[in-house]
XYZ file of N, CA and C in Angstrom:
690
model
N 0.830 -1.202 0.000
C 0.000 0.000 0.000
C 0.874 1.266 0.000
N 0.297 2.352 -0.437
C 1.007 3.625 -0.489
C 0.140 4.679 0.201
N -0.035 4.528 1.512
C -0.910 5.435 2.245
C -0.105 6.321 3.187
N -0.660 7.484 3.534
C 0.012 8.373 4.471
C 0.292 7.674 5.791
N -0.659 6.884 6.269
C -0.502 6.264 7.586
C 0.640 5.251 7.605
N 1.069 4.802 6.441
C 2.137 3.810 6.365
C 3.509 4.450 6.136
N 3.518 5.754 5.892
C 4.778 6.482 5.731
C 5.153 7.073 7.089
N 6.236 6.599 7.671
C 6.588 6.984 9.029
C 7.036 8.436 9.128
N 6.589 9.106 10.184
C 7.088 10.428 10.519
C 6.641 11.541 9.594
N 7.189 12.728 9.837
C 6.915 13.942 9.064
C 5.418 14.210 8.904
N 4.717 14.118 10.044
C 3.271 14.339 10.026
C 2.910 15.753 9.587
N 3.773 16.711 9.892
C 3.505 18.090 9.482
C 3.500 18.235 7.970
N 4.466 17.599 7.306
C 4.525 17.623 5.842
C 3.291 16.938 5.265
N 2.931 15.808 5.830
C 1.766 15.078 5.322
C 0.490 15.907 5.450
N 0.346 16.627 6.554
C -0.843 17.453 6.752
C -0.911 18.582 5.723
N 0.227 19.199 5.430
C 0.259 20.254 4.414
C -0.149 19.696 3.055
N 0.373 18.525 2.712
C 0.060 17.913 1.422
C -1.424 17.568 1.314
N -1.989 17.057 2.399
C -3.428 16.751 2.399
C -4.247 18.015 2.163
N -3.894 19.072 2.874
C -4.639 20.329 2.755
C -4.548 20.897 1.343
N -3.377 20.775 0.720
C -3.212 21.275 -0.647
C -4.154 20.560 -1.605
N -4.236 19.253 -1.449
C -5.109 18.477 -2.333
C -6.579 18.793 -2.076
N -6.969 18.808 -0.818
C -8.381 19.040 -0.479
C -8.836 20.443 -0.887
N -7.912 21.393 -0.846
C -8.249 22.768 -1.229
C -8.102 22.998 -2.728
N -7.530 22.017 -3.432
C -7.308 22.172 -4.860
C -6.264 23.221 -5.189
N -5.330 23.424 -4.252
C -4.272 24.419 -4.450
C -2.918 23.734 -4.295
N -2.553 22.986 -5.303
C -1.320 22.204 -5.269
C -0.246 22.901 -6.087
N 0.897 23.235 -5.493
C 1.987 23.827 -6.274
C 2.385 22.902 -7.422
N 2.636 23.473 -8.582
C 2.908 22.616 -9.743
C 4.295 21.981 -9.674
N 5.180 22.530 -8.841
C 6.520 21.960 -8.727
C 6.984 22.054 -7.281
N 7.333 20.918 -6.694
C 7.720 20.878 -5.293
C 9.049 20.148 -5.131
N 9.785 20.546 -4.111
C 11.001 19.844 -3.718
C 10.751 19.170 -2.381
N 10.884 17.858 -2.350
C 10.858 17.119 -1.094
C 12.311 17.003 -0.643
N 12.684 17.837 0.328
C 14.073 17.925 0.765
C 14.336 16.911 1.870
N 15.016 15.841 1.495
C 15.312 14.775 2.439
C 16.484 15.162 3.346
N 16.650 14.394 4.397
C 17.868 14.438 5.192
C 18.404 13.016 5.263
N 19.653 12.878 5.671
C 20.290 11.564 5.704
C 19.474 10.586 6.550
N 19.157 9.450 5.972
C 18.431 8.415 6.685
C 16.926 8.524 6.599
N 16.423 9.559 5.934
C 14.977 9.739 5.792
C 14.642 9.888 4.308
N 13.973 8.903 3.754
C 13.616 8.928 2.340
C 12.310 9.698 2.140
N 12.295 10.549 1.125
C 11.066 11.271 0.793
C 10.143 10.478 -0.104
N 10.610 9.325 -0.572
C 9.845 8.571 -1.557
C 8.518 8.027 -1.021
N 8.469 7.454 0.191
C 7.186 6.940 0.682
C 6.108 8.010 0.769
N 6.455 9.204 1.247
C 5.459 10.261 1.357
C 5.087 10.792 -0.023
N 6.038 10.821 -0.943
C 5.720 11.225 -2.315
C 4.690 10.273 -2.921
N 4.904 8.978 -2.738
C 3.956 7.999 -3.276
C 2.599 8.090 -2.574
N 2.624 8.315 -1.254
C 1.366 8.467 -0.513
C 0.602 9.694 -0.987
N 1.326 10.770 -1.261
C 0.732 12.010 -1.763
C 0.055 11.785 -3.110
N 0.748 11.123 -4.025
C 0.182 10.878 -5.354
C -0.998 9.920 -5.261
N -0.882 8.909 -4.408
C -1.998 7.977 -4.215
C -3.228 8.710 -3.708
N -3.031 9.583 -2.745
C -4.142 10.371 -2.185
C -4.752 11.270 -3.258
N -3.907 11.838 -4.096
C -4.378 12.700 -5.183
C -5.237 11.917 -6.171
N -4.794 10.720 -6.528
C -5.498 9.916 -7.528
C -6.711 9.183 -6.963
N -6.715 8.903 -5.662
C -7.752 8.056 -5.046
C -9.161 8.600 -5.307
N -10.038 7.734 -5.752
C -11.414 8.143 -6.066
C -12.322 8.115 -4.839
N -11.834 7.553 -3.735
C -12.661 7.434 -2.526
C -11.904 7.902 -1.288
N -11.063 8.915 -1.452
C -10.241 9.347 -0.329
C -11.087 9.976 0.771
N -10.611 9.833 1.997
C -11.226 10.485 3.151
C -10.514 11.814 3.370
N -10.794 12.470 4.477
C -10.116 13.728 4.783
C -8.669 13.515 5.195
N -8.331 12.269 5.518
C -6.983 12.023 6.047
C -6.133 11.063 5.215
N -6.763 10.230 4.378
C -5.946 9.254 3.664
C -6.679 8.673 2.466
N -5.936 7.991 1.625
C -6.520 7.283 0.495
C -7.231 6.029 0.988
N -8.114 5.483 0.151
C -8.914 4.334 0.602
C -8.128 3.032 0.577
N -7.166 2.919 -0.321
C -6.347 1.713 -0.399
C -6.947 0.582 -1.205
N -8.195 0.733 -1.669
C -8.849 -0.387 -2.350
C -9.406 -0.043 -3.729
N -9.520 1.234 -4.057
C -10.053 1.589 -5.371
C -9.026 1.244 -6.453
N -9.466 1.296 -7.695
C -8.591 0.941 -8.808
C -7.325 1.787 -8.839
N -7.453 3.089 -8.568
C -6.286 3.971 -8.590
C -5.298 3.609 -7.491
N -5.816 3.299 -6.304
C -4.930 2.923 -5.194
C -4.189 1.614 -5.481
N -4.902 0.655 -6.058
C -4.282 -0.631 -6.380
C -3.167 -0.439 -7.408
N -3.433 0.387 -8.413
C -2.410 0.641 -9.427
C -1.208 1.374 -8.832
N -1.471 2.299 -7.916
C -0.362 2.988 -7.271
C 0.461 2.029 -6.415
N -0.191 1.107 -5.735
C 0.549 0.171 -4.886
C 1.448 -0.745 -5.720
N 1.067 -0.947 -6.984
C 1.878 -1.757 -7.895
C 2.794 -0.908 -8.781
N 2.710 0.417 -8.586
C 3.469 1.368 -9.410
C 3.178 1.180 -10.903
N 1.897 0.976 -11.202
C 1.485 0.791 -12.595
C 0.452 1.837 -13.022
N 0.257 2.873 -12.207
C -0.725 3.887 -12.592
C -0.211 4.647 -13.820
N -1.018 4.752 -14.873
C -0.527 5.361 -16.123
C -0.271 6.853 -16.055
N -0.723 7.521 -14.990
C -0.513 8.964 -14.878
C 0.629 9.318 -13.933
N 1.338 8.306 -13.438
C 2.537 8.521 -12.631
C 3.757 8.176 -13.472
N 4.720 9.091 -13.492
C 5.931 8.885 -14.282
C 7.141 9.214 -13.399
N 8.068 8.272 -13.284
C 9.199 8.421 -12.367
C 10.507 8.439 -13.165
N 11.380 9.385 -12.803
C 12.670 9.530 -13.474
C 13.779 9.577 -12.431
N 14.949 9.013 -12.771
C 16.024 8.812 -11.804
C 17.322 8.577 -12.563
N 18.466 8.657 -11.880
C 19.748 8.498 -12.565
C 19.963 7.076 -13.088
N 20.540 6.993 -14.277
C 20.926 5.716 -14.858
C 22.338 5.846 -15.423
N 22.911 4.713 -15.769
C 24.224 4.708 -16.426
C 24.119 3.847 -17.681
N 25.122 3.974 -18.549
C 25.122 3.154 -19.759
C 25.048 4.003 -21.003
N 24.741 3.358 -22.105
C 24.693 4.029 -23.395
C 23.662 5.144 -23.400
N 24.058 6.325 -23.845
C 23.120 7.446 -23.953
C 21.980 7.106 -24.895
N 22.253 6.249 -25.862
C 21.247 5.908 -26.858
C 20.193 4.962 -26.309
N 20.630 4.031 -25.480
C 19.732 2.948 -25.097
C 19.193 3.016 -23.671
N 19.796 3.833 -22.826
C 19.423 3.815 -21.416
C 18.625 5.056 -21.034
N 17.545 4.826 -20.288
C 16.733 5.918 -19.758
C 15.958 5.376 -18.575
N 15.306 6.274 -17.836
C 14.488 5.830 -16.706
C 13.399 4.866 -17.167
N 12.747 5.186 -18.259
C 11.649 4.350 -18.755
C 12.139 2.958 -19.151
N 13.337 2.891 -19.730
C 13.834 1.591 -20.174
C 14.196 0.681 -19.005
N 14.446 1.275 -17.824
C 14.811 0.479 -16.646
C 13.690 0.435 -15.604
N 12.481 0.835 -16.010
C 11.452 1.003 -14.990
C 11.042 -0.313 -14.333
N 11.054 -1.425 -15.035
C 10.704 -2.703 -14.402
C 11.651 -2.998 -13.248
N 12.947 -2.744 -13.458
C 13.914 -2.957 -12.389
C 13.696 -1.975 -11.246
N 13.399 -0.727 -11.589
C 13.171 0.282 -10.558
C 11.906 -0.035 -9.759
N 10.865 -0.477 -10.435
C 9.607 -0.825 -9.747
C 9.845 -1.957 -8.743
N 10.606 -2.969 -9.135
C 10.931 -4.068 -8.215
C 11.718 -3.545 -7.021
N 12.640 -2.650 -7.288
C 13.475 -2.033 -6.252
C 12.627 -1.280 -5.234
N 11.670 -0.480 -5.693
C 10.821 0.315 -4.801
C 9.846 -0.571 -4.033
N 9.272 -1.564 -4.695
C 8.295 -2.429 -4.026
C 8.938 -3.255 -2.918
N 10.232 -3.515 -3.036
C 10.933 -4.255 -1.976
C 11.038 -3.417 -0.713
N 11.198 -2.099 -0.862
C 11.275 -1.185 0.271
C 11.151 0.235 -0.271
N 10.053 0.913 0.053
C 9.839 2.261 -0.488
C 10.813 3.289 0.084
N 11.482 2.951 1.182
C 12.480 3.864 1.767
C 13.795 3.750 0.997
N 13.748 4.129 -0.259
C 14.898 3.926 -1.122
C 15.991 4.963 -0.841
N 17.213 4.579 -1.173
C 18.346 5.491 -1.032
C 19.196 5.414 -2.289
N 19.935 6.483 -2.557
C 20.782 6.498 -3.747
C 21.863 5.422 -3.671
N 22.362 5.158 -2.456
C 23.410 4.144 -2.305
C 22.871 2.759 -2.669
N 21.677 2.432 -2.176
C 21.117 1.116 -2.468
C 20.803 0.965 -3.954
N 20.393 2.050 -4.621
C 20.140 2.007 -6.063
C 21.440 1.776 -6.827
N 22.518 2.421 -6.397
C 23.803 2.243 -7.063
C 24.334 0.827 -6.866
N 24.163 0.290 -5.656
C 24.624 -1.074 -5.383
C 23.841 -2.079 -6.218
N 22.524 -1.909 -6.261
C 21.677 -2.838 -7.013
C 22.093 -2.910 -8.475
N 22.451 -1.755 -9.051
C 22.762 -1.692 -10.470
C 24.263 -1.684 -10.763
N 25.076 -1.942 -9.715
C 26.530 -1.990 -9.861
C 27.056 -0.725 -10.535
N 26.518 0.406 -10.080
C 26.890 1.699 -10.653
C 28.155 2.212 -9.976
N 29.158 2.519 -10.748
C 30.408 3.049 -10.212
C 30.357 4.562 -10.051
N 29.334 5.182 -10.632
C 29.115 6.625 -10.491
C 27.673 6.862 -10.059
N 27.355 8.110 -9.774
C 25.990 8.441 -9.361
C 24.993 8.315 -10.505
N 25.496 8.291 -11.744
C 24.614 8.222 -12.894
C 24.060 9.593 -13.250
N 23.223 9.625 -14.283
C 22.657 10.880 -14.750
C 21.179 10.733 -15.074
N 20.463 11.845 -14.934
C 19.144 11.971 -15.542
C 19.393 12.712 -16.843
N 18.986 12.130 -17.954
C 19.505 12.533 -19.249
C 18.537 13.362 -20.074
N 19.069 13.872 -21.181
C 18.244 14.622 -22.124
C 17.094 13.751 -22.623
N 17.376 12.472 -22.825
C 16.338 11.554 -23.290
C 15.182 11.490 -22.293
N 15.506 11.514 -21.004
C 14.472 11.495 -19.974
C 13.587 12.731 -20.074
N 14.201 13.898 -20.194
C 13.420 15.138 -20.259
C 12.626 15.201 -21.558
N 13.158 14.639 -22.638
C 12.406 14.578 -23.894
C 11.145 13.742 -23.715
N 11.258 12.655 -22.953
C 10.087 11.817 -22.676
C 9.077 12.592 -21.827
N 9.576 13.332 -20.828
C 8.693 14.156 -20.003
C 7.915 15.139 -20.889
N 8.610 15.818 -21.759
C 7.958 16.814 -22.611
C 6.947 16.178 -23.564
N 7.231 14.969 -24.007
C 6.282 14.262 -24.878
C 5.003 13.918 -24.106
N 5.176 13.439 -22.871
C 4.017 13.070 -22.054
C 3.192 14.306 -21.707
N 3.860 15.438 -21.525
C 3.153 16.674 -21.179
C 2.115 17.055 -22.225
N 2.356 16.669 -23.459
C 1.431 17.019 -24.537
C 0.248 16.071 -24.650
N 0.234 15.052 -23.799
C -0.856 14.078 -23.811
C -1.823 14.355 -22.664
N -3.043 13.903 -22.804
C -4.016 14.023 -21.724
C -3.745 12.952 -20.666
N -4.151 13.238 -19.443
C -4.057 12.223 -18.393
C -4.933 11.029 -18.792
N -4.454 9.833 -18.504
C -5.176 8.636 -18.911
C -6.440 8.408 -18.088
N -6.311 8.543 -16.761
C -7.416 8.142 -15.888
C -7.879 9.222 -14.929
N -7.009 10.129 -14.571
C -7.383 11.143 -13.588
C -7.248 12.536 -14.162
N -7.340 13.502 -13.281
C -7.190 14.890 -13.711
C -5.740 15.254 -13.953
N -4.847 14.639 -13.179
C -3.454 15.086 -13.153
C -2.499 14.084 -13.797
N -1.404 14.616 -14.316
C -0.211 13.829 -14.642
C 0.845 14.221 -13.609
N 1.515 13.240 -13.049
C 2.503 13.512 -12.002
C 3.861 12.951 -12.413
N 4.880 13.785 -12.262
C 6.257 13.392 -12.561
C 7.065 13.460 -11.271
N 7.611 12.318 -10.860
C 8.533 12.285 -9.726
C 9.947 12.209 -10.290
N 10.788 13.135 -9.888
C 12.195 13.129 -10.309
C 13.039 12.910 -9.062
N 13.625 11.735 -8.976
C 14.429 11.351 -7.812
C 15.901 11.623 -8.113
N 16.556 12.327 -7.207
C 17.945 12.759 -7.350
C 18.109 13.787 -8.482
N 17.334 14.875 -8.472
C 17.429 15.877 -9.542
C 18.787 16.575 -9.587
N 19.584 16.429 -8.531
C 20.931 16.998 -8.550
C 21.802 16.313 -9.608
N 21.329 15.162 -10.110
C 22.078 14.433 -11.129
C 21.543 14.647 -12.545
N 20.713 15.660 -12.724
C 20.359 16.082 -14.079
C 21.622 16.598 -14.764
N 21.922 16.108 -15.959
C 23.070 16.706 -16.632
C 22.686 18.101 -17.119
N 23.665 18.892 -17.516
C 23.430 20.318 -17.776
C 22.382 20.555 -18.861
N 22.476 19.798 -19.946
C 21.527 20.003 -21.052
C 20.120 19.597 -20.626
N 20.014 18.467 -19.939
C 18.709 18.007 -19.458
C 18.119 19.003 -18.464
N 18.979 19.551 -17.580
C 18.509 20.524 -16.595
C 17.926 21.761 -17.244
N 18.582 22.252 -18.285
C 18.087 23.441 -18.974
C 16.770 23.177 -19.694
N 16.630 21.981 -20.242
C 15.370 21.633 -20.908
C 14.239 21.496 -19.891
N 14.555 20.930 -18.716
C 13.540 20.809 -17.680
C 13.146 22.185 -17.163
N 14.102 23.090 -17.060
C 13.820 24.446 -16.595
C 12.751 25.106 -17.464
N 12.866 24.965 -18.766
C 11.878 25.547 -19.670
C 10.493 24.969 -19.409
N 10.449 23.685 -19.090
C 9.173 23.039 -18.789
C 8.575 23.592 -17.498
N 9.416 23.791 -16.489
C 8.929 24.312 -15.211
C 8.510 25.778 -15.323
N 9.131 26.511 -16.245
C 8.788 27.925 -16.439
C 7.421 28.096 -17.102
N 7.031 27.103 -17.884
C 5.756 27.175 -18.602
C 4.942 25.920 -18.310
N 4.468 25.776 -17.068
C 3.769 24.544 -16.682
C 2.426 24.393 -17.404
N 2.121 23.163 -17.739
C 0.812 22.867 -18.306
C -0.175 22.603 -17.170
N -1.444 22.793 -17.439
C -2.461 22.605 -16.409
C -2.542 21.144 -15.974
N -2.863 20.974 -14.701
C -3.052 19.644 -14.127
C -1.805 18.764 -14.281
N -0.644 19.394 -14.170
C 0.625 18.669 -14.214
C 1.422 19.003 -12.971
N 1.923 17.979 -12.283
C 2.673 18.189 -11.052
C 4.062 17.571 -11.159
N 5.042 18.296 -10.633
C 6.405 17.792 -10.539
C 6.797 17.698 -9.072
N 7.317 16.531 -8.679
C 7.843 16.338 -7.331
C 9.304 15.935 -7.475
N 10.193 16.796 -7.044
C 11.622 16.509 -7.078
C 12.053 16.101 -5.671
N 12.761 14.997 -5.570
C 13.152 14.450 -4.269
C 14.676 14.425 -4.184
N 15.226 15.108 -3.178
C 16.684 15.211 -3.097
C 17.156 15.425 -1.665
N 18.323 14.858 -1.349
C 18.981 15.167 -0.076
C 20.186 16.084 -0.310
N 20.323 16.584 -1.554
C 21.380 17.527 -1.887
C 20.792 18.736 -2.614
N 19.927 19.474 -1.954
C 19.239 20.580 -2.640
C 20.189 21.641 -3.182
N 21.328 21.843 -2.507
C 22.274 22.861 -2.960
C 22.970 22.470 -4.262
N 22.848 21.195 -4.645
C 23.475 20.731 -5.887
C 22.519 20.775 -7.078
N 21.270 21.116 -6.814
C 20.301 21.266 -7.900
C 20.538 22.607 -8.584
N 20.358 22.672 -9.879
C 20.508 23.932 -10.594
C 19.731 25.034 -9.881
N 20.383 26.147 -9.621
C 19.753 27.236 -8.871
C 18.467 27.706 -9.543
N 18.473 27.784 -10.864
C 17.286 28.262 -11.584
C 16.118 27.296 -11.458
N 16.411 26.016 -11.346
C 15.346 25.030 -11.122
C 14.857 25.124 -9.691
N 15.804 25.163 -8.741
C 15.433 25.180 -7.325
C 14.569 26.389 -6.982
N 14.798 27.503 -7.664
C 14.044 28.730 -7.370
C 12.573 28.608 -7.766
N 12.241 27.610 -8.566
C 10.867 27.445 -9.021
C 10.119 26.356 -8.260
N 10.753 25.849 -7.209
C 10.167 24.762 -6.433
C 9.698 25.251 -5.074
N 8.536 24.756 -4.653
C 8.106 24.988 -3.273
C 8.672 23.848 -2.426
N 9.433 24.199 -1.403
C 10.174 23.189 -0.644
C 9.389 22.654 0.544
N 9.392 21.329 0.674
C 8.882 20.645 1.862
C 10.101 20.000 2.534
N 10.454 20.486 3.737
C 11.637 19.974 4.424
C 11.270 18.811 5.334
N 12.006 17.724 5.211
C 11.762 16.534 6.008
C 12.652 16.526 7.250
N 12.158 15.876 8.291
C 12.896 15.760 9.543
C 13.117 14.285 9.872
N 14.033 14.043 10.792
C 14.247 12.671 11.248
C 13.010 12.160 11.975
N 12.743 10.873 11.819
C 11.617 10.250 12.515
C 11.990 10.045 13.975
N 11.126 10.491 14.882
C 11.481 10.397 16.299
C 11.377 8.956 16.808
N 12.047 8.710 17.925
C 12.145 7.351 18.466
C 10.776 6.786 18.843
N 9.906 7.611 19.391
C 8.574 7.141 19.796
C 7.805 6.572 18.615
N 7.863 7.260 17.486
C 7.183 6.790 16.277
C 7.761 5.464 15.811
N 9.094 5.348 15.866
C 9.745 4.107 15.450
C 9.362 2.942 16.359
N 9.315 3.196 17.671
C 8.946 2.150 18.627
C 7.531 1.650 18.349
N 6.596 2.570 18.163
C 5.211 2.180 17.878
C 5.114 1.368 16.596
N 5.895 1.780 15.590
C 5.891 1.063 14.313
C 6.356 -0.376 14.499
N 7.466 -0.561 15.208
C 7.988 -1.908 15.400
C 7.084 -2.749 16.298
N 6.445 -2.119 17.266
C 5.523 -2.856 18.128
C 4.324 -3.373 17.345
N 3.823 -2.529 16.425
C 2.669 -2.929 15.624
C 3.022 -3.978 14.578
N 4.199 -3.806 13.970
C 4.581 -4.698 12.873
C 5.213 -5.992 13.355
N 5.955 -5.926 14.472
C 6.640 -7.112 14.986
C 6.373 -7.264 16.484
N 5.135 -7.574 16.862
C 4.788 -7.644 18.296
C 5.556 -8.718 19.054
N 6.081 -9.708 18.321
C 6.799 -10.810 18.981
C 8.239 -10.454 19.319
N 8.732 -9.316 18.815
C 10.126 -8.941 19.009
C 10.298 -8.137 20.301
N 11.271 -8.516 21.104
C 11.588 -7.775 22.329
C 12.339 -6.506 21.934
N 11.750 -5.345 22.209
C 12.354 -4.079 21.810
C 13.680 -3.791 22.495
N 13.970 -4.502 23.568
C 15.257 -4.305 24.244
C 16.425 -4.700 23.353
N 16.142 -5.526 22.321
C 17.199 -5.985 21.436
C 17.357 -5.079 20.206
N 16.550 -4.019 20.145
C 16.604 -3.121 18.990
C 17.237 -1.812 19.395
N 18.228 -1.375 18.652
C 18.874 -0.095 18.906
C 18.391 0.937 17.905
N 17.937 2.078 18.411
C 17.458 3.156 17.543
C 18.506 4.246 17.444
């Protein structure tokens, strides 16, 4: 599932995101500013699920409608995810590796750049390429398949190469209606300044110990918490 209640911590950020959706006042481009050890990806997915959900409550998505099921499988046609890759400029892109990325996220939504690099035996951080932004621009000209919105998640935007970054900047300067961009990064100062200036920032905090204890008690009631170090 991809629900707010399942994304640990940062309740303040989640409340702001809920209010934006319920009020119909969603910034077209946002930066989810992570900190070390706290992934912004689970809350990003919960946010998009809540946006797409056809039976959402005031606090969360329903988890059972068609849109929620597709989001939980990362197969919703109006969600598009881009991230660094390595390899041939001609043959490699986020879309071409999405099956591998989907498996990676479904194993644990608290993804990190290090775990992505290890999984793919990447010797460098990789790049988000011109080809990726060309795909984004192509999708922008299409109507949403099932909902009102098209959503683009860009993970590690600090790794946009220079040409791709400039092309994305033009897209952010002239946003199309019902299109949302969520950029997720723990290195905001490394993002192109002109791009960063067009993003509304949501700053994430470390998850407190009390929240972690409750999570482990609910998920693993048989485990003695004395053996767990936080």
